[in-house]
Amino acid sequence: MPRPSEPILSPDKIAQAALELIDSIGEFTIGAVARRLSVRPSSLYNHVGGREEIISLVRDSLIPETIPPFRELPWEQGLSDGIRLYRAILSDHPAVVPLLATVPLASAASARMYEEFAATMHNAGFPDEQILDAITAIDNFALGSALDMAAPPTLWTSPHWQARMRAVTEAAPRGRERADQSFEFGLRVLIDGLRARLPQQ
Amino acid sequence: MPRPSEPILSPDKIAQAALELIDSIGEFTIGAVARRLSVRPSSLYNHVGGREEIISLVRDSLIPETIPPFRELPWEQGLSDGIRLYRAILSDHPAVVPLLATVPLASAASARMYEEFAATMHNAGFPDEQILDAITAIDNFALGSALDMAAPPTLWTSPHWQARMRAVTEAAPRGRERADQSFEFGLRVLIDGLRARLPQQ
């Protein structure tokens, strides 16, 4: 391969190659990213510190440059908008989800998004000591919901269902409609539950 | 290698080998499972139908033979016990979590566990049309929480925190204590939110 006339490596290109690997095979290694970019693994280390940094760059590449200022909305609405946005960001890349949970939330883009969540909850009246717990609940729910969107239409199908699961799976929609309906139900549950824990004003 | 005197292959052994691969490298392939068991890939197909069935067998291997009959408890207590059990099952094997979301819940052991959840919610007064949504919310929360237990102690560390996230991360415990506290907070939020959606008796 001739030497390219412009540098083919940058943190962005490395993140993009890693994301393509994660989307197609569920994982990435430094070696596979290097092969995909036709460079030696050692060349990557001129641009990134290692695997953790690549995962952070992948996360950054998914988060929009501008986070809507949802702290300015009534808190239930702001939180709902934020959680829907977060799920939408993850939903096209469900295989990224488990990786995100394994590295520090060090990236600038993540920090902007979490600041918006934290400010929304602060404005609602939650004390600082509860806000990380609440954000974690939101995070866990959003991550789980993003995984659920990638589930097969037959997720809740089993020859082993007993009476009650047979009744409830027959009463439910299928596929993406099910995932969306369940997400919206869960979102209302989460908001109602958070409201119940809000200190009396 | 001499031919072993007893058959080395069984669905259980295949699931165990797959689980060890998932725990150590986050994924498994039919080829890698075969190499680990020192057999040809084609031999595996005498015992399992393929990748999806192996994931179901892995799930089955994690769920205890006997699920406590938590439907017999007051529903908030029963649901809390069930969710804690589910998280504990997953917490030693966080890398399994994303795989579980991708295959039908076909296994007998899963069906027993979900029947217990569904019966608990039915006894609480939830209509059949809401129960799968509620179970999905529980599922997403439990899966997300299990991923969170595997997070590094530095998960919520970032040089990019702005004012509010700096305050809330400083007010929170670290590591496993943080994950446990956040899980218990989220569990109360979930139960409160479900109670708010219960039809008036």
PDB file of N, CA, C and O in Angstrom, chain A residues 78-102:
ATOM      1  N   GLY A  78     -37.666  17.597  31.645  1.00  0.00           N
ATOM      2  CA  GLY A  78     -36.242  17.656  31.306  1.00  0.00           C
ATOM      3  C   GLY A  78     -35.578  16.297  31.437  1.00  0.00           C
ATOM      4  O   GLY A  78     -34.823  15.861  30.561  1.00  0.00           O
ATOM      5  N   LEU A  79     -35.897  15.614  32.547  1.00  0.00           N
ATOM      6  CA  LEU A  79     -35.307  14.298  32.782  1.00  0.00           C
ATOM      7  C   LEU A  79     -35.768  13.302  31.715  1.00  0.00           C
ATOM      8  O   LEU A  79     -34.962  12.517  31.183  1.00  0.00           O
ATOM      9  N   SER A  80     -37.062  13.343  31.391  1.00  0.00           N
ATOM     10  CA  SER A  80     -37.588  12.430  30.366  1.00  0.00           C
ATOM     11  C   SER A  80     -36.911  12.680  29.024  1.00  0.00           C
ATOM     12  O   SER A  80     -36.495  11.740  28.335  1.00  0.00           O
ATOM     13  N   ASP A  81     -36.799  13.966  28.646  1.00  0.00           N
ATOM     14  CA  ASP A  81     -36.120  14.296  27.386  1.00  0.00           C
ATOM     15  C   ASP A  81     -34.689  13.766  27.386  1.00  0.00           C
ATOM     16  O   ASP A  81     -34.223  13.187  26.393  1.00  0.00           O
ATOM     17  N   GLY A  82     -33.990  13.988  28.506  1.00  0.00           N
ATOM     18  CA  GLY A  82     -32.596  13.573  28.596  1.00  0.00           C
ATOM     19  C   GLY A  82     -32.449  12.060  28.490  1.00  0.00           C
ATOM     20  O   GLY A  82     -31.550  11.556  27.809  1.00  0.00           O
ATOM     21  N   ILE A  83     -33.324  11.328  29.170  1.00  0.00           N
ATOM     22  CA  ILE A  83     -33.227   9.863  29.143  1.00  0.00           C
ATOM     23  C   ILE A  83     -33.569   9.328  27.754  1.00  0.00           C
ATOM     24  O   ILE A  83     -32.922   8.410  27.252  1.00  0.00           O
ATOM     25  N   ARG A  84     -34.568   9.935  27.099  1.00  0.00           N
ATOM     26  CA  ARG A  84     -34.892   9.517  25.720  1.00  0.00           C
ATOM     27  C   ARG A  84     -33.710   9.782  24.781  1.00  0.00           C
ATOM     28  O   ARG A  84     -33.387   8.968  23.923  1.00  0.00           O
ATOM     29  N   LEU A  85     -33.069  10.926  24.972  1.00  0.00           N
ATOM     30  CA  LEU A  85     -31.897  11.264  24.154  1.00  0.00           C
ATOM     31  C   LEU A  85     -30.783  10.240  24.368  1.00  0.00           C
ATOM     32  O   LEU A  85     -30.181   9.727  23.413  1.00  0.00           O
ATOM     33  N   TYR A  86     -30.526   9.928  25.621  1.00  0.00           N
ATOM     34  CA  TYR A  86     -29.453   9.003  25.977  1.00  0.00           C
ATOM     35  C   TYR A  86     -29.718   7.622  25.372  1.00  0.00           C
ATOM     36  O   TYR A  86     -28.829   6.991  24.776  1.00  0.00           O
ATOM     37  N   ARG A  87     -30.962   7.148  25.499  1.00  0.00           N
ATOM     38  CA  ARG A  87     -31.317   5.850  24.914  1.00  0.00           C
ATOM     39  C   ARG A  87     -31.154   5.888  23.398  1.00  0.00           C
ATOM     40  O   ARG A  87     -30.655   4.941  22.790  1.00  0.00           O
ATOM     41  N   ALA A  88     -31.555   6.986  22.775  1.00  0.00           N
ATOM     42  CA  ALA A  88     -31.447   7.083  21.315  1.00  0.00           C
ATOM     43  C   ALA A  88     -29.982   7.056  20.880  1.00  0.00           C
ATOM     44  O   ALA A  88     -29.635   6.427  19.872  1.00  0.00           O
ATOM     45  N   ILE A  89     -29.119   7.713  21.669  1.00  0.00           N
ATOM     46  CA  ILE A  89     -27.687   7.716  21.361  1.00  0.00           C
ATOM     47  C   ILE A  89     -27.138   6.292  21.355  1.00  0.00           C
ATOM     48  O   ILE A  89     -26.360   5.899  20.487  1.00  0.00           O
ATOM     49  N   LEU A  90     -27.570   5.508  22.352  1.00  0.00           N
ATOM     50  CA  LEU A  90     -27.021   4.158  22.512  1.00  0.00           C
ATOM     51  C   LEU A  90     -27.685   3.128  21.612  1.00  0.00           C
ATOM     52  O   LEU A  90     -27.107   2.082  21.320  1.00  0.00           O
ATOM     53  N   SER A  91     -28.910   3.438  21.171  1.00  0.00           N
ATOM     54  CA  SER A  91     -29.709   2.366  20.582  1.00  0.00           C
ATOM     55  C   SER A  91     -29.149   1.858  19.262  1.00  0.00           C
ATOM     56  O   SER A  91     -29.375   0.716  18.906  1.00  0.00           O
ATOM     57  N   ASP A  92     -28.406   2.715  18.539  1.00  0.00           N
ATOM     58  CA  ASP A  92     -27.827   2.240  17.279  1.00  0.00           C
ATOM     59  C   ASP A  92     -26.561   1.414  17.497  1.00  0.00           C
ATOM     60  O   ASP A  92     -26.038   0.825  16.556  1.00  0.00           O
ATOM     61  N   HIS A  93     -26.080   1.415  18.725  1.00  0.00           N
ATOM     62  CA  HIS A  93     -24.809   0.744  19.004  1.00  0.00           C
ATOM     63  C   HIS A  93     -24.899  -0.060  20.306  1.00  0.00           C
ATOM     64  O   HIS A  93     -24.124   0.176  21.239  1.00  0.00           O
ATOM     65  N   PRO A  94     -25.831  -1.005  20.376  1.00  0.00           N
ATOM     66  CA  PRO A  94     -26.036  -1.719  21.642  1.00  0.00           C
ATOM     67  C   PRO A  94     -24.792  -2.460  22.141  1.00  0.00           C
ATOM     68  O   PRO A  94     -24.610  -2.598  23.347  1.00  0.00           O
ATOM     69  N   ALA A  95     -23.932  -2.885  21.224  1.00  0.00           N
ATOM     70  CA  ALA A  95     -22.748  -3.641  21.657  1.00  0.00           C
ATOM     71  C   ALA A  95     -21.747  -2.754  22.397  1.00  0.00           C
ATOM     72  O   ALA A  95     -20.855  -3.248  23.078  1.00  0.00           O
ATOM     73  N   VAL A  96     -21.912  -1.430  22.253  1.00  0.00           N
ATOM     74  CA  VAL A  96     -21.033  -0.512  22.982  1.00  0.00           C
ATOM     75  C   VAL A  96     -21.393  -0.478  24.469  1.00  0.00           C
ATOM     76  O   VAL A  96     -20.536  -0.232  25.324  1.00  0.00           O
ATOM     77  N   VAL A  97     -22.667  -0.744  24.752  1.00  0.00           N
ATOM     78  CA  VAL A  97     -23.186  -0.542  26.118  1.00  0.00           C
ATOM     79  C   VAL A  97     -22.336  -1.205  27.204  1.00  0.00           C
ATOM     80  O   VAL A  97     -21.918  -0.531  28.157  1.00  0.00           O
ATOM     81  N   PRO A  98     -22.061  -2.521  27.079  1.00  0.00           N
ATOM     82  CA  PRO A  98     -21.285  -3.138  28.167  1.00  0.00           C
ATOM     83  C   PRO A  98     -19.884  -2.558  28.312  1.00  0.00           C
ATOM     84  O   PRO A  98     -19.348  -2.518  29.409  1.00  0.00           O
ATOM     85  N   LEU A  99     -19.314  -2.070  27.218  1.00  0.00           N
ATOM     86  CA  LEU A  99     -17.974  -1.478  27.311  1.00  0.00           C
ATOM     87  C   LEU A  99     -18.007  -0.162  28.079  1.00  0.00           C
ATOM     88  O   LEU A  99     -17.116   0.141  28.863  1.00  0.00           O
ATOM     89  N   LEU A 100     -19.082   0.614  27.860  1.00  0.00           N
ATOM     90  CA  LEU A 100     -19.185   1.922  28.517  1.00  0.00           C
ATOM     91  C   LEU A 100     -19.172   1.794  30.024  1.00  0.00           C
ATOM     92  O   LEU A 100     -18.680   2.676  30.731  1.00  0.00           O
ATOM     93  N   ALA A 101     -19.734   0.695  30.517  1.00  0.00           N
ATOM     94  CA  ALA A 101     -19.846   0.530  31.965  1.00  0.00           C
ATOM     95  C   ALA A 101     -18.508   0.190  32.608  1.00  0.00           C
ATOM     96  O   ALA A 101     -18.409   0.139  33.829  1.00  0.00           O
ATOM     97  N   THR A 102     -17.481  -0.039  31.793  1.00  0.00           N
ATOM     98  CA  THR A 102     -16.225  -0.546  32.356  1.00  0.00           C
ATOM     99  C   THR A 102     -15.117   0.501  32.455  1.00  0.00           C
ATOM    100  O   THR A 102     -14.048   0.191  32.961  1.00  0.00           O
TER     101      THR A 102
END
